[in-house]
Amino acid sequence: MAESGRKDFSDKAKEHVTPDSSKSTTDKLKESFTSTTDKGARELQSDSSKSTTQSTADKLGREKDDKVHGGTGDSVIDKTKNALGLGNKD
């Protein structure tokens, strides 16, 4: 069970095992949108205030994203700030 406002684990699993070739364009767009909003929500709430299950799932998700996308260690919020020129000026 996911926390309020988050994508349910069973939905994530179903999306992962269903081949893209059997999904409609609408389904793909919906999955992309809900995954993006879920990743944003994952960063807005601290791990210490989440359930153990949600915190663990979020940590694993961040690790996967880092491996797949060559993570910098920055949060989604930090990356957005940097892209807009509002980030930390080291």
JSON list of N, CA and C in Angstrom, two decimals, residues 16-44:
[
{"chain": "A", "resi": 16, "resn": "HIS", "atom": "N", "xyz": [5.27, -2.39, -14.80]},
{"chain": "A", "resi": 16, "resn": "HIS", "atom": "CA", "xyz": [6.60, -2.89, -15.13]},
{"chain": "A", "resi": 16, "resn": "HIS", "atom": "C", "xyz": [6.52, -4.21, -15.91]},
{"chain": "A", "resi": 17, "resn": "VAL", "atom": "N", "xyz": [5.60, -5.09, -15.54]},
{"chain": "A", "resi": 17, "resn": "VAL", "atom": "CA", "xyz": [5.55, -6.41, -16.19]},
{"chain": "A", "resi": 17, "resn": "VAL", "atom": "C", "xyz": [4.72, -6.42, -17.47]},
{"chain": "A", "resi": 18, "resn": "THR", "atom": "N", "xyz": [3.90, -5.40, -17.68]},
{"chain": "A", "resi": 18, "resn": "THR", "atom": "CA", "xyz": [3.11, -5.33, -18.90]},
{"chain": "A", "resi": 18, "resn": "THR", "atom": "C", "xyz": [3.98, -4.75, -20.03]},
{"chain": "A", "resi": 19, "resn": "PRO", "atom": "N", "xyz": [4.13, -5.49, -21.12]},
{"chain": "A", "resi": 19, "resn": "PRO", "atom": "CA", "xyz": [4.96, -4.99, -22.22]},
{"chain": "A", "resi": 19, "resn": "PRO", "atom": "C", "xyz": [4.39, -3.71, -22.82]},
{"chain": "A", "resi": 20, "resn": "ASP", "atom": "N", "xyz": [5.26, -2.78, -23.19]},
{"chain": "A", "resi": 20, "resn": "ASP", "atom": "CA", "xyz": [4.80, -1.53, -23.80]},
{"chain": "A", "resi": 20, "resn": "ASP", "atom": "C", "xyz": [4.00, -1.77, -25.07]},
{"chain": "A", "resi": 21, "resn": "SER", "atom": "N", "xyz": [4.33, -2.84, -25.77]},
{"chain": "A", "resi": 21, "resn": "SER", "atom": "CA", "xyz": [3.64, -3.12, -27.02]},
{"chain": "A", "resi": 21, "resn": "SER", "atom": "C", "xyz": [2.16, -3.44, -26.82]},
{"chain": "A", "resi": 22, "resn": "SER", "atom": "N", "xyz": [1.78, -3.81, -25.61]},
{"chain": "A", "resi": 22, "resn": "SER", "atom": "CA", "xyz": [0.37, -4.11, -25.35]},
{"chain": "A", "resi": 22, "resn": "SER", "atom": "C", "xyz": [-0.36, -2.96, -24.65]},
{"chain": "A", "resi": 23, "resn": "LYS", "atom": "N", "xyz": [0.33, -1.81, -24.52]},
{"chain": "A", "resi": 23, "resn": "LYS", "atom": "CA", "xyz": [-0.27, -0.64, -23.87]},
{"chain": "A", "resi": 23, "resn": "LYS", "atom": "C", "xyz": [-0.69, 0.36, -24.94]},
{"chain": "A", "resi": 24, "resn": "SER", "atom": "N", "xyz": [-1.80, 1.04, -24.67]},
{"chain": "A", "resi": 24, "resn": "SER", "atom": "CA", "xyz": [-2.24, 2.10, -25.57]},
{"chain": "A", "resi": 24, "resn": "SER", "atom": "C", "xyz": [-1.38, 3.34, -25.33]},
{"chain": "A", "resi": 25, "resn": "THR", "atom": "N", "xyz": [-1.44, 4.26, -26.27]},
{"chain": "A", "resi": 25, "resn": "THR", "atom": "CA", "xyz": [-0.72, 5.52, -26.11]},
{"chain": "A", "resi": 25, "resn": "THR", "atom": "C", "xyz": [-1.21, 6.25, -24.86]},
{"chain": "A", "resi": 26, "resn": "THR", "atom": "N", "xyz": [-2.51, 6.21, -24.63]},
{"chain": "A", "resi": 26, "resn": "THR", "atom": "CA", "xyz": [-3.09, 6.84, -23.44]},
{"chain": "A", "resi": 26, "resn": "THR", "atom": "C", "xyz": [-2.52, 6.22, -22.17]},
{"chain": "A", "resi": 27, "resn": "ASP", "atom": "N", "xyz": [-2.42, 4.89, -22.14]},
{"chain": "A", "resi": 27, "resn": "ASP", "atom": "CA", "xyz": [-1.86, 4.20, -20.97]},
{"chain": "A", "resi": 27, "resn": "ASP", "atom": "C", "xyz": [-0.40, 4.61, -20.74]},
{"chain": "A", "resi": 28, "resn": "LYS", "atom": "N", "xyz": [0.37, 4.69, -21.82]},
{"chain": "A", "resi": 28, "resn": "LYS", "atom": "CA", "xyz": [1.78, 5.07, -21.70]},
{"chain": "A", "resi": 28, "resn": "LYS", "atom": "C", "xyz": [1.92, 6.49, -21.17]},
{"chain": "A", "resi": 29, "resn": "LEU", "atom": "N", "xyz": [1.09, 7.40, -21.69]},
{"chain": "A", "resi": 29, "resn": "LEU", "atom": "CA", "xyz": [1.13, 8.79, -21.22]},
{"chain": "A", "resi": 29, "resn": "LEU", "atom": "C", "xyz": [0.74, 8.89, -19.75]},
{"chain": "A", "resi": 30, "resn": "LYS", "atom": "N", "xyz": [-0.29, 8.14, -19.37]},
{"chain": "A", "resi": 30, "resn": "LYS", "atom": "CA", "xyz": [-0.75, 8.15, -17.97]},
{"chain": "A", "resi": 30, "resn": "LYS", "atom": "C", "xyz": [0.36, 7.62, -17.06]},
{"chain": "A", "resi": 31, "resn": "GLU", "atom": "N", "xyz": [0.99, 6.51, -17.46]},
{"chain": "A", "resi": 31, "resn": "GLU", "atom": "CA", "xyz": [2.07, 5.94, -16.66]},
{"chain": "A", "resi": 31, "resn": "GLU", "atom": "C", "xyz": [3.22, 6.93, -16.52]},
{"chain": "A", "resi": 32, "resn": "SER", "atom": "N", "xyz": [3.58, 7.57, -17.60]},
{"chain": "A", "resi": 32, "resn": "SER", "atom": "CA", "xyz": [4.67, 8.53, -17.57]},
{"chain": "A", "resi": 32, "resn": "SER", "atom": "C", "xyz": [4.35, 9.69, -16.62]},
{"chain": "A", "resi": 33, "resn": "PHE", "atom": "N", "xyz": [3.13, 10.21, -16.73]},
{"chain": "A", "resi": 33, "resn": "PHE", "atom": "CA", "xyz": [2.73, 11.32, -15.87]},
{"chain": "A", "resi": 33, "resn": "PHE", "atom": "C", "xyz": [2.70, 10.92, -14.40]},
{"chain": "A", "resi": 34, "resn": "THR", "atom": "N", "xyz": [2.07, 9.78, -14.10]},
{"chain": "A", "resi": 34, "resn": "THR", "atom": "CA", "xyz": [1.97, 9.36, -12.69]},
{"chain": "A", "resi": 34, "resn": "THR", "atom": "C", "xyz": [3.33, 8.97, -12.12]},
{"chain": "A", "resi": 35, "resn": "SER", "atom": "N", "xyz": [4.21, 8.43, -12.95]},
{"chain": "A", "resi": 35, "resn": "SER", "atom": "CA", "xyz": [5.56, 8.10, -12.47]},
{"chain": "A", "resi": 35, "resn": "SER", "atom": "C", "xyz": [6.34, 9.36, -12.15]},
{"chain": "A", "resi": 36, "resn": "THR", "atom": "N", "xyz": [6.21, 10.36, -13.01]},
{"chain": "A", "resi": 36, "resn": "THR", "atom": "CA", "xyz": [6.91, 11.63, -12.78]},
{"chain": "A", "resi": 36, "resn": "THR", "atom": "C", "xyz": [6.40, 12.31, -11.52]},
{"chain": "A", "resi": 37, "resn": "THR", "atom": "N", "xyz": [5.09, 12.36, -11.34]},
{"chain": "A", "resi": 37, "resn": "THR", "atom": "CA", "xyz": [4.55, 13.00, -10.13]},
{"chain": "A", "resi": 37, "resn": "THR", "atom": "C", "xyz": [4.92, 12.21, -8.88]},
{"chain": "A", "resi": 38, "resn": "ASP", "atom": "N", "xyz": [4.97, 10.88, -9.00]},
{"chain": "A", "resi": 38, "resn": "ASP", "atom": "CA", "xyz": [5.36, 10.05, -7.86]},
{"chain": "A", "resi": 38, "resn": "ASP", "atom": "C", "xyz": [6.81, 10.31, -7.48]},
{"chain": "A", "resi": 39, "resn": "LYS", "atom": "N", "xyz": [7.68, 10.45, -8.48]},
{"chain": "A", "resi": 39, "resn": "LYS", "atom": "CA", "xyz": [9.09, 10.75, -8.19]},
{"chain": "A", "resi": 39, "resn": "LYS", "atom": "C", "xyz": [9.23, 12.12, -7.52]},
{"chain": "A", "resi": 40, "resn": "GLY", "atom": "N", "xyz": [8.43, 13.07, -7.96]},
{"chain": "A", "resi": 40, "resn": "GLY", "atom": "CA", "xyz": [8.45, 14.38, -7.32]},
{"chain": "A", "resi": 40, "resn": "GLY", "atom": "C", "xyz": [8.00, 14.30, -5.87]},
{"chain": "A", "resi": 41, "resn": "ALA", "atom": "N", "xyz": [6.92, 13.56, -5.64]},
{"chain": "A", "resi": 41, "resn": "ALA", "atom": "CA", "xyz": [6.41, 13.38, -4.27]},
{"chain": "A", "resi": 41, "resn": "ALA", "atom": "C", "xyz": [7.42, 12.65, -3.40]},
{"chain": "A", "resi": 42, "resn": "ARG", "atom": "N", "xyz": [8.14, 11.73, -4.01]},
{"chain": "A", "resi": 42, "resn": "ARG", "atom": "CA", "xyz": [9.17, 10.97, -3.28]},
{"chain": "A", "resi": 42, "resn": "ARG", "atom": "C", "xyz": [10.22, 11.90, -2.70]},
{"chain": "A", "resi": 43, "resn": "GLU", "atom": "N", "xyz": [10.54, 12.97, -3.41]},
{"chain": "A", "resi": 43, "resn": "GLU", "atom": "CA", "xyz": [11.58, 13.89, -2.96]},
{"chain": "A", "resi": 43, "resn": "GLU", "atom": "C", "xyz": [11.06, 14.95, -1.99]},
{"chain": "A", "resi": 44, "resn": "LEU", "atom": "N", "xyz": [9.78, 15.24, -2.05]},
{"chain": "A", "resi": 44, "resn": "LEU", "atom": "CA", "xyz": [9.22, 16.30, -1.20]},
{"chain": "A", "resi": 44, "resn": "LEU", "atom": "C", "xyz": [9.08, 15.91, 0.26]}
]
